[in-house]
């Protein structure tokens, strides 16, 4: 009798617990707060540097792995969780994430930025400098006696190379400005020779670099602004139409304007005029922003940061969405990568994420004590000029 009782007892226990075990293995749990059985979700974190500490609601603490720098926390009941990611020597990241039934809330591109950033001088006797579009070299303007010269400076090799100087012209040539050509391997130099202003193209692919006078562009008489990109010529005329070659891009004319600037990123066409920003959409210009200070495209050219003196907005998928407002004026802005912005604001260098879920994490990484603030995406370092010296920061991606 005892054996029969034990057999039926364990059989009933199995029949009762079996379905529960199956439901448990499928991710179902009893939510005591809502008094129902619900399917759980999770939180996935992928961060740099690796092996950072992740805490959930100040209770659960785990570390991302040392190989991928990732962590998946499973079997979380559907609700909002306060997630904190930290590591000694780095700024802490915090955000509330919503976990939904059967879904994983993802943070795939999280970066912790180092505290106590150091700067070091890398070049002396510099009058001006520029970062090449490839972001692997600087162009330095120096003086030798009373003559100006331009040199390139490799950010990887830490070496200077002569490019061109005043002595390369047949007569006295006053340096006016430097701009970048159609490709990453060209720079455009504007000089003044005997009251005449001329432009020259310096081809950096050649060894030594080859200098040639720039051919005058055949600009239509009624063009207000123009841009040459990848061999194609764009111009905006006085009647309010934008042309690419002979093709008219906007059927509906934009109200007449006095001056403008074209910005083109892949198929995204923007027109700046009188601090207003227009976007070409379905053959029509739409005003999308006022009080414009500047725009910057992300490295993948899929997003555009638009900023005024005190606000940053993000243009993505044809829409402009507000990111943040600041009490101090934004002076200059770059993309750190596709998910973070780095900018200068009233003598402070700051980094902001663009993830608009919950609060925006912003870090004040350094005081700024120079001029000509620049950032290189190539090595994730900051550059600026103080006096006649160029300074370089430690890398921000460790």
mmCIF file of C-alpha atoms in Angstrom:
data_model
loop_
_atom_site.group_PDB
_atom_site.id
_atom_site.type_symbol
_atom_site.label_atom_id
_atom_site.label_comp_id
_atom_site.label_asym_id
_atom_site.label_seq_id
_atom_site.Cartn_x
_atom_site.Cartn_y
_atom_site.Cartn_z
ATOM 1 C CA UNK A 1 0.000 0.000 0.000
ATOM 2 C CA UNK A 2 2.811 2.423 0.816
ATOM 3 C CA UNK A 3 4.441 1.773 -2.544
ATOM 4 C CA UNK A 4 1.150 2.402 -4.359
ATOM 5 C CA UNK A 5 0.610 5.623 -2.400
ATOM 6 C CA UNK A 6 4.108 6.897 -3.223
ATOM 7 C CA UNK A 7 3.648 6.010 -6.901
ATOM 8 C CA UNK A 8 0.354 7.919 -7.200
ATOM 9 C CA UNK A 9 1.764 10.820 -5.145
ATOM 10 C CA UNK A 10 4.761 11.317 -7.445
ATOM 11 C CA UNK A 11 2.579 10.767 -10.520
ATOM 12 C CA UNK A 12 0.252 13.560 -9.406
ATOM 13 C CA UNK A 13 3.243 15.738 -8.533
ATOM 14 C CA UNK A 14 4.678 15.169 -12.012
ATOM 15 C CA UNK A 15 1.362 15.875 -13.726
ATOM 16 C CA UNK A 16 1.016 19.127 -11.781
ATOM 17 C CA UNK A 17 4.626 20.332 -11.992
ATOM 18 C CA UNK A 18 5.259 19.255 -15.605
ATOM 19 C CA UNK A 19 3.240 22.045 -17.220
ATOM 20 C CA UNK A 20 4.743 24.547 -14.766
ATOM 21 C CA UNK A 21 8.255 23.497 -15.742
ATOM 22 C CA UNK A 22 7.356 23.793 -19.409
ATOM 23 C CA UNK A 23 5.909 27.268 -18.893
ATOM 24 C CA UNK A 24 8.985 28.244 -16.845
ATOM 25 C CA UNK A 25 11.349 27.012 -19.552
ATOM 26 C CA UNK A 26 9.381 29.049 -22.126
ATOM 27 C CA UNK A 27 9.974 32.197 -20.081
ATOM 28 C CA UNK A 28 6.644 32.545 -18.280
ATOM 29 C CA UNK A 29 6.535 33.794 -14.690
ATOM 30 C CA UNK A 30 3.950 34.748 -12.111
ATOM 31 C CA UNK A 31 3.737 38.540 -11.835
ATOM 32 C CA UNK A 32 2.636 39.063 -8.217
ATOM 33 C CA UNK A 33 2.058 42.812 -8.705
ATOM 34 C CA UNK A 34 -0.312 42.326 -11.653
ATOM 35 C CA UNK A 35 -1.535 38.957 -10.343
ATOM 36 C CA UNK A 36 -1.175 37.094 -13.607
ATOM 37 C CA UNK A 37 1.137 34.763 -15.492
ATOM 38 C CA UNK A 38 3.174 36.738 -18.032
ATOM 39 C CA UNK A 39 5.951 36.104 -20.542
ATOM 40 C CA UNK A 40 9.258 37.632 -19.481
ATOM 41 C CA UNK A 41 11.665 39.775 -21.493
ATOM 42 C CA UNK A 42 15.260 40.822 -21.155
ATOM 43 C CA UNK A 43 17.913 43.531 -21.449
ATOM 44 C CA UNK A 44 20.922 43.269 -23.771
ATOM 45 C CA UNK A 45 23.976 45.495 -23.252
ATOM 46 C CA UNK A 46 26.986 45.779 -25.565
ATOM 47 C CA UNK A 47 29.524 48.303 -24.306
ATOM 48 C CA UNK A 48 33.021 49.694 -24.653
ATOM 49 C CA UNK A 49 35.280 49.256 -22.787
ATOM 50 C CA UNK A 50 34.662 45.584 -22.055
ATOM 51 C CA UNK A 51 34.020 44.092 -18.626
ATOM 52 C CA UNK A 52 31.894 46.957 -17.340
ATOM 53 C CA UNK A 53 29.546 46.459 -14.402
ATOM 54 C CA UNK A 54 25.810 46.465 -15.119
ATOM 55 C CA UNK A 55 23.238 46.876 -12.351
ATOM 56 C CA UNK A 56 19.455 46.588 -12.614
ATOM 57 C CA UNK A 57 17.358 48.593 -10.119
ATOM 58 C CA UNK A 58 20.440 48.790 -7.872
ATOM 59 C CA UNK A 59 20.057 45.084 -7.099
ATOM 60 C CA UNK A 60 21.258 42.686 -9.733
ATOM 61 C CA UNK A 61 24.909 43.236 -10.702
ATOM 62 C CA UNK A 62 26.701 41.522 -13.555
ATOM 63 C CA UNK A 63 29.635 42.219 -15.913
ATOM 64 C CA UNK A 64 29.834 42.287 -19.672
ATOM 65 C CA UNK A 65 32.126 39.586 -21.046
ATOM 66 C CA UNK A 66 35.786 40.166 -21.919
ATOM 67 C CA UNK A 67 35.467 38.934 -25.514
ATOM 68 C CA UNK A 68 32.426 40.696 -27.026
ATOM 69 C CA UNK A 69 31.798 43.218 -24.242
ATOM 70 C CA UNK A 70 28.155 42.129 -24.105
ATOM 71 C CA UNK A 71 25.645 40.877 -21.547
ATOM 72 C CA UNK A 72 22.106 39.448 -21.815
ATOM 73 C CA UNK A 73 19.931 39.567 -18.702
ATOM 74 C CA UNK A 74 16.902 37.303 -19.137
ATOM 75 C CA UNK A 75 13.656 36.422 -17.347
ATOM 76 C CA UNK A 76 12.731 40.003 -16.429
ATOM 77 C CA UNK A 77 9.072 40.784 -15.766
ATOM 78 C CA UNK A 78 7.579 43.410 -18.133
ATOM 79 C CA UNK A 79 8.093 46.878 -16.579
ATOM 80 C CA UNK A 80 10.581 49.774 -16.478
ATOM 81 C CA UNK A 81 14.038 49.077 -15.070
ATOM 82 C CA UNK A 82 16.746 51.528 -14.031
ATOM 83 C CA UNK A 83 19.932 50.339 -15.717
ATOM 84 C CA UNK A 84 23.339 51.575 -14.580
ATOM 85 C CA UNK A 85 26.628 50.832 -16.373
ATOM 86 C CA UNK A 86 29.915 51.810 -14.742
ATOM 87 C CA UNK A 87 33.644 51.222 -14.538
ATOM 88 C CA UNK A 88 36.381 52.869 -12.475
ATOM 89 C CA UNK A 89 37.908 55.864 -14.246
ATOM 90 C CA UNK A 90 34.911 56.332 -16.578
ATOM 91 C CA UNK A 91 31.703 58.361 -16.539
ATOM 92 C CA UNK A 92 28.643 56.345 -15.512
ATOM 93 C CA UNK A 93 25.757 55.682 -17.929
ATOM 94 C CA UNK A 94 22.199 55.474 -16.567
ATOM 95 C CA UNK A 95 18.828 55.063 -18.233
ATOM 96 C CA UNK A 96 15.385 53.638 -17.575
ATOM 97 C CA UNK A 97 14.493 50.956 -20.111
ATOM 98 C CA UNK A 98 11.089 49.463 -20.797
ATOM 99 C CA UNK A 99 11.017 45.654 -20.931
ATOM 100 C CA UNK A 100 8.014 44.291 -22.825
ATOM 101 C CA UNK A 101 6.578 40.780 -22.861
ATOM 102 C CA UNK A 102 8.708 38.420 -24.940
ATOM 103 C CA UNK A 103 11.046 41.226 -26.079
ATOM 104 C CA UNK A 104 14.602 42.308 -25.325
ATOM 105 C CA UNK A 105 15.428 45.986 -24.712
ATOM 106 C CA UNK A 106 18.754 46.575 -26.474
ATOM 107 C CA UNK A 107 21.609 48.999 -25.891
ATOM 108 C CA UNK A 108 24.076 47.943 -28.577
ATOM 109 C CA UNK A 109 26.369 50.933 -28.977
ATOM 110 C CA UNK A 110 27.064 52.076 -25.448
ATOM 111 C CA UNK A 111 30.381 53.833 -24.768
ATOM 112 C CA UNK A 112 31.760 54.796 -21.379
ATOM 113 C CA UNK A 113 34.018 57.840 -21.725
ATOM 114 C CA UNK A 114 37.183 58.292 -19.637
ATOM 115 C CA UNK A 115 37.466 60.901 -16.917
ATOM 116 C CA UNK A 116 40.523 63.150 -16.465
ATOM 117 C CA UNK A 117 41.372 63.549 -20.155
ATOM 118 C CA UNK A 118 44.938 64.731 -20.805
ATOM 119 C CA UNK A 119 46.249 66.912 -23.663
ATOM 120 C CA UNK A 120 49.767 67.052 -25.121
ATOM 121 C CA UNK A 121 51.485 69.512 -27.522
ATOM 122 C CA UNK A 122 52.357 67.905 -30.878
ATOM 123 C CA UNK A 123 53.490 70.842 -33.057
ATOM 124 C CA UNK A 124 55.044 74.283 -32.501
ATOM 125 C CA UNK A 125 55.273 77.554 -34.454
ATOM 126 C CA UNK A 126 51.888 76.969 -36.121
ATOM 127 C CA UNK A 127 49.786 79.853 -37.462
ATOM 128 C CA UNK A 128 46.769 77.804 -38.603
ATOM 129 C CA UNK A 129 45.765 74.169 -38.945
ATOM 130 C CA UNK A 130 43.070 72.076 -40.627
ATOM 131 C CA UNK A 131 42.028 68.399 -40.407
ATOM 132 C CA UNK A 132 41.878 66.685 -43.784
ATOM 133 C CA UNK A 133 38.529 65.068 -44.712
ATOM 134 C CA UNK A 134 40.132 61.621 -44.304
ATOM 135 C CA UNK A 135 40.821 62.728 -40.691
ATOM 136 C CA UNK A 136 44.203 60.968 -40.746
ATOM 137 C CA UNK A 137 46.293 64.085 -41.303
ATOM 138 C CA UNK A 138 46.546 67.724 -40.299
ATOM 139 C CA UNK A 139 47.476 70.544 -42.631
ATOM 140 C CA UNK A 140 49.768 73.002 -40.839
ATOM 141 C CA UNK A 141 50.518 76.570 -41.903
ATOM 142 C CA UNK A 142 53.918 77.698 -40.672
ATOM 143 C CA UNK A 143 56.336 80.585 -41.255
ATOM 144 C CA UNK A 144 59.900 80.257 -42.487
ATOM 145 C CA UNK A 145 61.407 83.710 -42.194
ATOM 146 C CA UNK A 146 58.832 85.975 -43.831
ATOM 147 C CA UNK A 147 57.392 83.273 -46.100
ATOM 148 C CA UNK A 148 54.457 80.947 -45.454
ATOM 149 C CA UNK A 149 54.549 77.184 -46.030
ATOM 150 C CA UNK A 150 52.041 74.334 -45.714
ATOM 151 C CA UNK A 151 52.959 70.946 -44.278
ATOM 152 C CA UNK A 152 51.016 67.750 -43.669
ATOM 153 C CA UNK A 153 51.194 66.023 -40.301
ATOM 154 C CA UNK A 154 50.411 62.300 -40.081
ATOM 155 C CA UNK A 155 48.341 61.576 -36.975
ATOM 156 C CA UNK A 156 49.500 57.956 -37.051
ATOM 157 C CA UNK A 157 53.211 58.364 -37.793
ATOM 158 C CA UNK A 158 53.591 61.745 -36.041
ATOM 159 C CA UNK A 159 55.637 63.045 -38.981
ATOM 160 C CA UNK A 160 55.588 66.318 -40.932
ATOM 161 C CA UNK A 161 55.921 66.489 -44.718
ATOM 162 C CA UNK A 162 56.379 69.584 -46.879
ATOM 163 C CA UNK A 163 53.447 70.330 -49.205
ATOM 164 C CA UNK A 164 53.750 73.763 -50.771
ATOM 165 C CA UNK A 165 55.001 77.227 -49.888
ATOM 166 C CA UNK A 166 55.241 80.806 -51.037
ATOM 167 C CA UNK A 167 58.502 80.034 -52.864
ATOM 168 C CA UNK A 168 56.618 77.648 -55.174
ATOM 169 C CA UNK A 169 54.981 80.636 -56.865
ATOM 170 C CA UNK A 170 56.842 82.838 -59.377
ATOM 171 C CA UNK A 171 56.194 86.021 -57.418
ATOM 172 C CA UNK A 172 55.081 87.115 -53.966
ATOM 173 C CA UNK A 173 51.865 85.260 -53.084
ATOM 174 C CA UNK A 174 49.700 86.216 -50.117
ATOM 175 C CA UNK A 175 47.948 83.236 -48.526
ATOM 176 C CA UNK A 176 44.192 83.879 -48.155
ATOM 177 C CA UNK A 177 42.431 80.627 -47.271
ATOM 178 C CA UNK A 178 42.406 76.857 -47.556
ATOM 179 C CA UNK A 179 39.462 74.671 -48.469
ATOM 180 C CA UNK A 180 39.021 71.048 -49.503
ATOM 181 C CA UNK A 181 38.570 69.851 -53.071
ATOM 182 C CA UNK A 182 36.081 67.397 -54.506
ATOM 183 C CA UNK A 183 37.991 64.394 -53.159
ATOM 184 C CA UNK A 184 39.708 63.602 -49.862
ATOM 185 C CA UNK A 185 43.071 63.809 -51.627
ATOM 186 C CA UNK A 186 42.795 67.431 -52.751
ATOM 187 C CA UNK A 187 43.061 70.777 -51.044
ATOM 188 C CA UNK A 188 42.186 74.132 -52.579
ATOM 189 C CA UNK A 189 44.425 77.108 -51.806
ATOM 190 C CA UNK A 190 43.316 80.662 -52.474
ATOM 191 C CA UNK A 191 46.101 83.246 -52.811
ATOM 192 C CA UNK A 192 46.516 86.864 -53.874
ATOM 193 C CA UNK A 193 49.135 87.689 -56.534
ATOM 194 C CA UNK A 194 49.517 91.333 -57.571
ATOM 195 C CA UNK A 195 45.962 92.284 -56.542
ATOM 196 C CA UNK A 196 44.574 89.249 -58.390
ATOM 197 C CA UNK A 197 42.939 86.424 -56.419
ATOM 198 C CA UNK A 198 43.644 82.942 -57.747
ATOM 199 C CA UNK A 199 42.755 79.411 -56.638
ATOM 200 C CA UNK A 200 45.067 76.401 -56.897
ATOM 201 C CA UNK A 201 44.439 72.676 -56.406
ATOM 202 C CA UNK A 202 47.052 70.630 -54.572
ATOM 203 C CA UNK A 203 46.803 66.921 -55.414
ATOM 204 C CA UNK A 204 48.018 64.962 -52.383
ATOM 205 C CA UNK A 205 47.944 61.599 -54.199
ATOM 206 C CA UNK A 206 50.991 62.624 -56.213
ATOM 207 C CA UNK A 207 54.482 62.282 -54.792
ATOM 208 C CA UNK A 208 55.539 65.009 -54.397
ATOM 209 C CA UNK A 209 52.120 66.742 -54.207
ATOM 210 C CA UNK A 210 51.205 68.380 -57.515
ATOM 211 C CA UNK A 211 50.050 71.995 -57.706
ATOM 212 C CA UNK A 212 47.884 73.324 -60.530
ATOM 213 C CA UNK A 213 45.773 76.395 -61.044
ATOM 214 C CA UNK A 214 42.079 75.688 -60.635
ATOM 215 C CA UNK A 215 39.973 76.020 -63.741
ATOM 216 C CA UNK A 216 37.237 78.600 -63.439
ATOM 217 C CA UNK A 217 33.846 77.029 -62.923
ATOM 218 C CA UNK A 218 31.245 77.759 -65.588
ATOM 219 C CA UNK A 219 28.608 79.089 -63.223
ATOM 220 C CA UNK A 220 25.234 80.176 -64.657
ATOM 221 C CA UNK A 221 24.739 83.931 -64.395
ATOM 222 C CA UNK A 222 21.556 83.588 -62.334
ATOM 223 C CA UNK A 223 23.089 81.135 -59.805
ATOM 224 C CA UNK A 224 22.995 82.235 -56.156
ATOM 225 C CA UNK A 225 24.958 79.305 -54.745
ATOM 226 C CA UNK A 226 26.498 76.170 -56.188
ATOM 227 C CA UNK A 227 28.322 72.985 -55.225
ATOM 228 C CA UNK A 228 30.338 70.432 -57.155
ATOM 229 C CA UNK A 229 30.125 66.905 -55.779
ATOM 230 C CA UNK A 230 31.484 63.697 -57.300
ATOM 231 C CA UNK A 231 31.691 65.296 -60.708
ATOM 232 C CA UNK A 232 28.119 66.639 -60.606
ATOM 233 C CA UNK A 233 27.352 70.348 -60.519
ATOM 234 C CA UNK A 234 24.475 71.649 -58.372
ATOM 235 C CA UNK A 235 23.293 75.258 -58.388
ATOM 236 C CA UNK A 236 20.369 77.218 -56.966
ATOM 237 C CA UNK A 237 19.103 80.073 -59.155
ATOM 238 C CA UNK A 238 17.379 83.408 -58.576
ATOM 239 C CA UNK A 239 13.998 81.963 -59.573
ATOM 240 C CA UNK A 240 14.105 79.558 -56.607
ATOM 241 C CA UNK A 241 15.022 76.330 -58.423
ATOM 242 C CA UNK A 242 17.785 73.829 -57.726
ATOM 243 C CA UNK A 243 19.513 72.169 -60.670
ATOM 244 C CA UNK A 244 21.800 69.160 -60.943
ATOM 245 C CA UNK A 245 23.415 69.787 -64.284
ATOM 246 C CA UNK A 246 20.481 70.630 -66.531
ATOM 247 C CA UNK A 247 17.899 68.736 -64.477
ATOM 248 C CA UNK A 248 15.565 70.773 -62.260
ATOM 249 C CA UNK A 249 15.214 69.057 -58.849
ATOM 250 C CA UNK A 250 12.351 71.075 -57.320
ATOM 251 C CA UNK A 251 9.206 71.598 -59.344
ATOM 252 C CA UNK A 252 7.786 74.156 -56.902
ATOM 253 C CA UNK A 253 10.004 77.241 -56.665
ATOM 254 C CA UNK A 254 11.299 78.382 -53.281
ATOM 255 C CA UNK A 255 10.644 82.015 -52.395
ATOM 256 C CA UNK A 256 13.431 84.253 -53.778
ATOM 257 C CA UNK A 257 16.475 84.492 -51.491
ATOM 258 C CA UNK A 258 19.607 86.641 -51.584
ATOM 259 C CA UNK A 259 22.252 84.119 -50.532
ATOM 260 C CA UNK A 260 22.462 80.424 -49.766
ATOM 261 C CA UNK A 261 24.679 77.418 -49.130
ATOM 262 C CA UNK A 262 24.132 73.858 -50.339
ATOM 263 C CA UNK A 263 24.867 70.785 -48.194
ATOM 264 C CA UNK A 264 24.497 67.370 -49.840
ATOM 265 C CA UNK A 265 24.965 64.028 -48.056
ATOM 266 C CA UNK A 266 24.324 61.057 -50.349
ATOM 267 C CA UNK A 267 20.761 61.736 -51.542
ATOM 268 C CA UNK A 268 19.957 64.211 -48.760
ATOM 269 C CA UNK A 269 19.903 67.788 -50.084
ATOM 270 C CA UNK A 270 19.801 70.761 -47.707
ATOM 271 C CA UNK A 271 19.816 74.476 -48.452
ATOM 272 C CA UNK A 272 20.824 77.086 -45.870
ATOM 273 C CA UNK A 273 19.649 80.676 -46.207
ATOM 274 C CA UNK A 274 19.374 83.506 -43.664
ATOM 275 C CA UNK A 275 19.666 81.063 -40.737
ATOM 276 C CA UNK A 276 16.852 78.918 -42.138
ATOM 277 C CA UNK A 277 17.332 75.308 -43.238
ATOM 278 C CA UNK A 278 15.366 73.754 -46.090
ATOM 279 C CA UNK A 279 15.203 70.072 -47.056
ATOM 280 C CA UNK A 280 14.439 68.817 -50.558
ATOM 281 C CA UNK A 281 11.624 66.279 -50.265
ATOM 282 C CA UNK A 282 9.610 64.920 -53.174
ATOM 283 C CA UNK A 283 10.773 67.690 -55.531
ATOM 284 C CA UNK A 284 9.852 70.413 -53.059
ATOM 285 C CA UNK A 285 11.853 72.417 -50.491
ATOM 286 C CA UNK A 286 10.437 72.341 -46.959
ATOM 287 C CA UNK A 287 11.641 74.635 -44.184
ATOM 288 C CA UNK A 288 12.650 72.326 -41.344
ATOM 289 C CA UNK A 289 14.644 74.582 -39.015
ATOM 290 C CA UNK A 290 15.073 78.228 -37.995
ATOM 291 C CA UNK A 291 17.872 80.064 -36.151
ATOM 292 C CA UNK A 292 20.383 77.666 -37.674
ATOM 293 C CA UNK A 293 23.979 77.679 -36.492
ATOM 294 C CA UNK A 294 25.238 74.589 -38.313
ATOM 295 C CA UNK A 295 24.610 71.060 -39.581
ATOM 296 C CA UNK A 296 26.839 67.977 -39.463
ATOM 297 C CA UNK A 297 26.260 64.583 -41.101
ATOM 298 C CA UNK A 298 26.973 61.361 -39.193
ATOM 299 C CA UNK A 299 29.866 59.173 -40.439
ATOM 300 C CA UNK A 300 27.427 56.795 -42.176
ATOM 301 C CA UNK A 301 25.567 59.802 -43.711
ATOM 302 C CA UNK A 302 22.229 58.457 -42.441
ATOM 303 C CA UNK A 303 21.648 61.135 -39.793
ATOM 304 C CA UNK A 304 22.259 64.874 -39.616
ATOM 305 C CA UNK A 305 22.774 66.896 -36.443
ATOM 306 C CA UNK A 306 21.143 70.327 -36.738
ATOM 307 C CA UNK A 307 21.959 72.892 -34.082
ATOM 308 C CA UNK A 308 21.159 76.450 -33.090
ATOM 309 C CA UNK A 309 22.917 78.432 -30.367
ATOM 310 C CA UNK A 310 21.251 76.421 -27.606
ATOM 311 C CA UNK A 311 19.500 73.389 -29.120
ATOM 312 C CA UNK A 312 20.430 70.176 -30.939
ATOM 313 C CA UNK A 313 17.997 68.333 -33.219
ATOM 314 C CA UNK A 314 18.512 65.094 -35.169
ATOM 315 C CA UNK A 315 17.336 64.631 -38.762
ATOM 316 C CA UNK A 316 16.702 60.956 -39.558
ATOM 317 C CA UNK A 317 14.374 59.134 -41.964
ATOM 318 C CA UNK A 318 13.049 62.416 -43.318
ATOM 319 C CA UNK A 319 12.087 63.810 -39.891
ATOM 320 C CA UNK A 320 13.631 66.312 -37.476
ATOM 321 C CA UNK A 321 13.396 65.354 -33.798
ATOM 322 C CA UNK A 322 14.451 67.379 -30.764
ATOM 323 C CA UNK A 323 17.431 66.045 -28.802
ATOM 324 C CA UNK A 324 18.270 68.584 -26.102
ATOM 325 C CA UNK A 325 18.442 72.222 -25.040
ATOM 326 C CA UNK A 326 21.374 73.812 -23.198
ATOM 327 C CA UNK A 327 21.820 76.925 -21.075
ATOM 328 C CA UNK A 328 25.236 77.650 -22.645
ATOM 329 C CA UNK A 329 25.879 78.479 -26.301
ATOM 330 C CA UNK A 330 26.987 75.671 -28.627
ATOM 331 C CA UNK A 331 30.051 76.829 -30.527
ATOM 332 C CA UNK A 332 31.116 73.817 -32.601
ATOM 333 C CA UNK A 333 29.816 70.269 -33.050
ATOM 334 C CA UNK A 334 31.017 66.959 -34.529
ATOM 335 C CA UNK A 335 29.753 63.377 -34.608
ATOM 336 C CA UNK A 336 31.831 61.125 -32.345
ATOM 337 C CA UNK A 337 30.295 58.140 -34.130
ATOM 338 C CA UNK A 338 26.788 57.294 -35.384
ATOM 339 C CA UNK A 339 25.396 57.382 -31.824
ATOM 340 C CA UNK A 340 27.257 60.155 -29.975
ATOM 341 C CA UNK A 341 27.977 63.856 -30.534
ATOM 342 C CA UNK A 342 30.979 65.808 -29.276
ATOM 343 C CA UNK A 343 30.695 69.581 -29.026
ATOM 344 C CA UNK A 344 32.197 72.739 -27.551
ATOM 345 C CA UNK A 345 29.991 74.884 -25.315
ATOM 346 C CA UNK A 346 31.205 77.948 -23.403
ATOM 347 C CA UNK A 347 34.700 76.652 -22.738
ATOM 348 C CA UNK A 348 33.637 73.065 -22.006
ATOM 349 C CA UNK A 349 33.981 69.970 -24.182
ATOM 350 C CA UNK A 350 30.910 67.760 -23.885
ATOM 351 C CA UNK A 351 29.660 64.458 -25.281
ATOM 352 C CA UNK A 352 25.994 63.610 -25.716
ATOM 353 C CA UNK A 353 24.359 60.349 -26.695
ATOM 354 C CA UNK A 354 21.537 60.460 -29.254
ATOM 355 C CA UNK A 355 19.452 57.653 -27.689
ATOM 356 C CA UNK A 356 16.237 59.496 -26.776
ATOM 357 C CA UNK A 357 14.841 56.741 -24.555
ATOM 358 C CA UNK A 358 14.480 58.290 -21.076
ATOM 359 C CA UNK A 359 17.042 60.993 -20.181
ATOM 360 C CA UNK A 360 19.925 61.930 -22.496
ATOM 361 C CA UNK A 361 23.307 61.108 -20.962
ATOM 362 C CA UNK A 362 25.679 64.086 -21.349
ATOM 363 C CA UNK A 363 29.270 64.149 -20.105
ATOM 364 C CA UNK A 364 31.504 67.172 -19.529
ATOM 365 C CA UNK A 365 34.835 65.591 -20.400
ATOM 366 C CA UNK A 366 37.258 68.537 -20.260
ATOM 367 C CA UNK A 367 37.737 72.271 -19.871
ATOM 368 C CA UNK A 368 38.704 73.975 -23.130
ATOM 369 C CA UNK A 369 41.602 76.404 -22.950
ATOM 370 C CA UNK A 370 42.477 77.116 -26.582
ATOM 371 C CA UNK A 371 41.003 77.946 -29.991
ATOM 372 C CA UNK A 372 40.081 76.125 -33.230
ATOM 373 C CA UNK A 373 38.477 73.095 -31.557
ATOM 374 C CA UNK A 374 38.514 70.024 -33.849
ATOM 375 C CA UNK A 375 37.842 66.295 -33.594
ATOM 376 C CA UNK A 376 39.221 63.380 -35.620
ATOM 377 C CA UNK A 377 36.969 60.368 -36.154
ATOM 378 C CA UNK A 378 40.063 58.409 -37.277
ATOM 379 C CA UNK A 379 41.667 58.179 -33.828
ATOM 380 C CA UNK A 380 38.882 59.617 -31.624
ATOM 381 C CA UNK A 381 41.088 62.476 -30.416
ATOM 382 C CA UNK A 382 40.491 66.189 -29.853
ATOM 383 C CA UNK A 383 42.721 68.887 -31.367
ATOM 384 C CA UNK A 384 43.036 72.595 -30.722
ATOM 385 C CA UNK A 385 45.476 75.472 -31.033
ATOM 386 C CA UNK A 386 46.801 77.551 -28.146
ATOM 387 C CA UNK A 387 49.237 80.308 -28.995
ATOM 388 C CA UNK A 388 51.417 78.800 -31.695
ATOM 389 C CA UNK A 389 51.091 75.194 -30.456
ATOM 390 C CA UNK A 390 48.757 72.384 -31.549
ATOM 391 C CA UNK A 391 47.484 70.127 -28.758
ATOM 392 C CA UNK A 392 46.194 66.557 -29.034
ATOM 393 C CA UNK A 393 44.117 64.699 -26.467
ATOM 394 C CA UNK A 394 44.341 61.105 -25.359
ATOM 395 C CA UNK A 395 41.982 58.866 -27.304
ATOM 396 C CA UNK A 396 38.404 58.892 -26.060
ATOM 397 C CA UNK A 397 37.805 55.292 -27.105
ATOM 398 C CA UNK A 398 39.730 52.909 -24.850
#
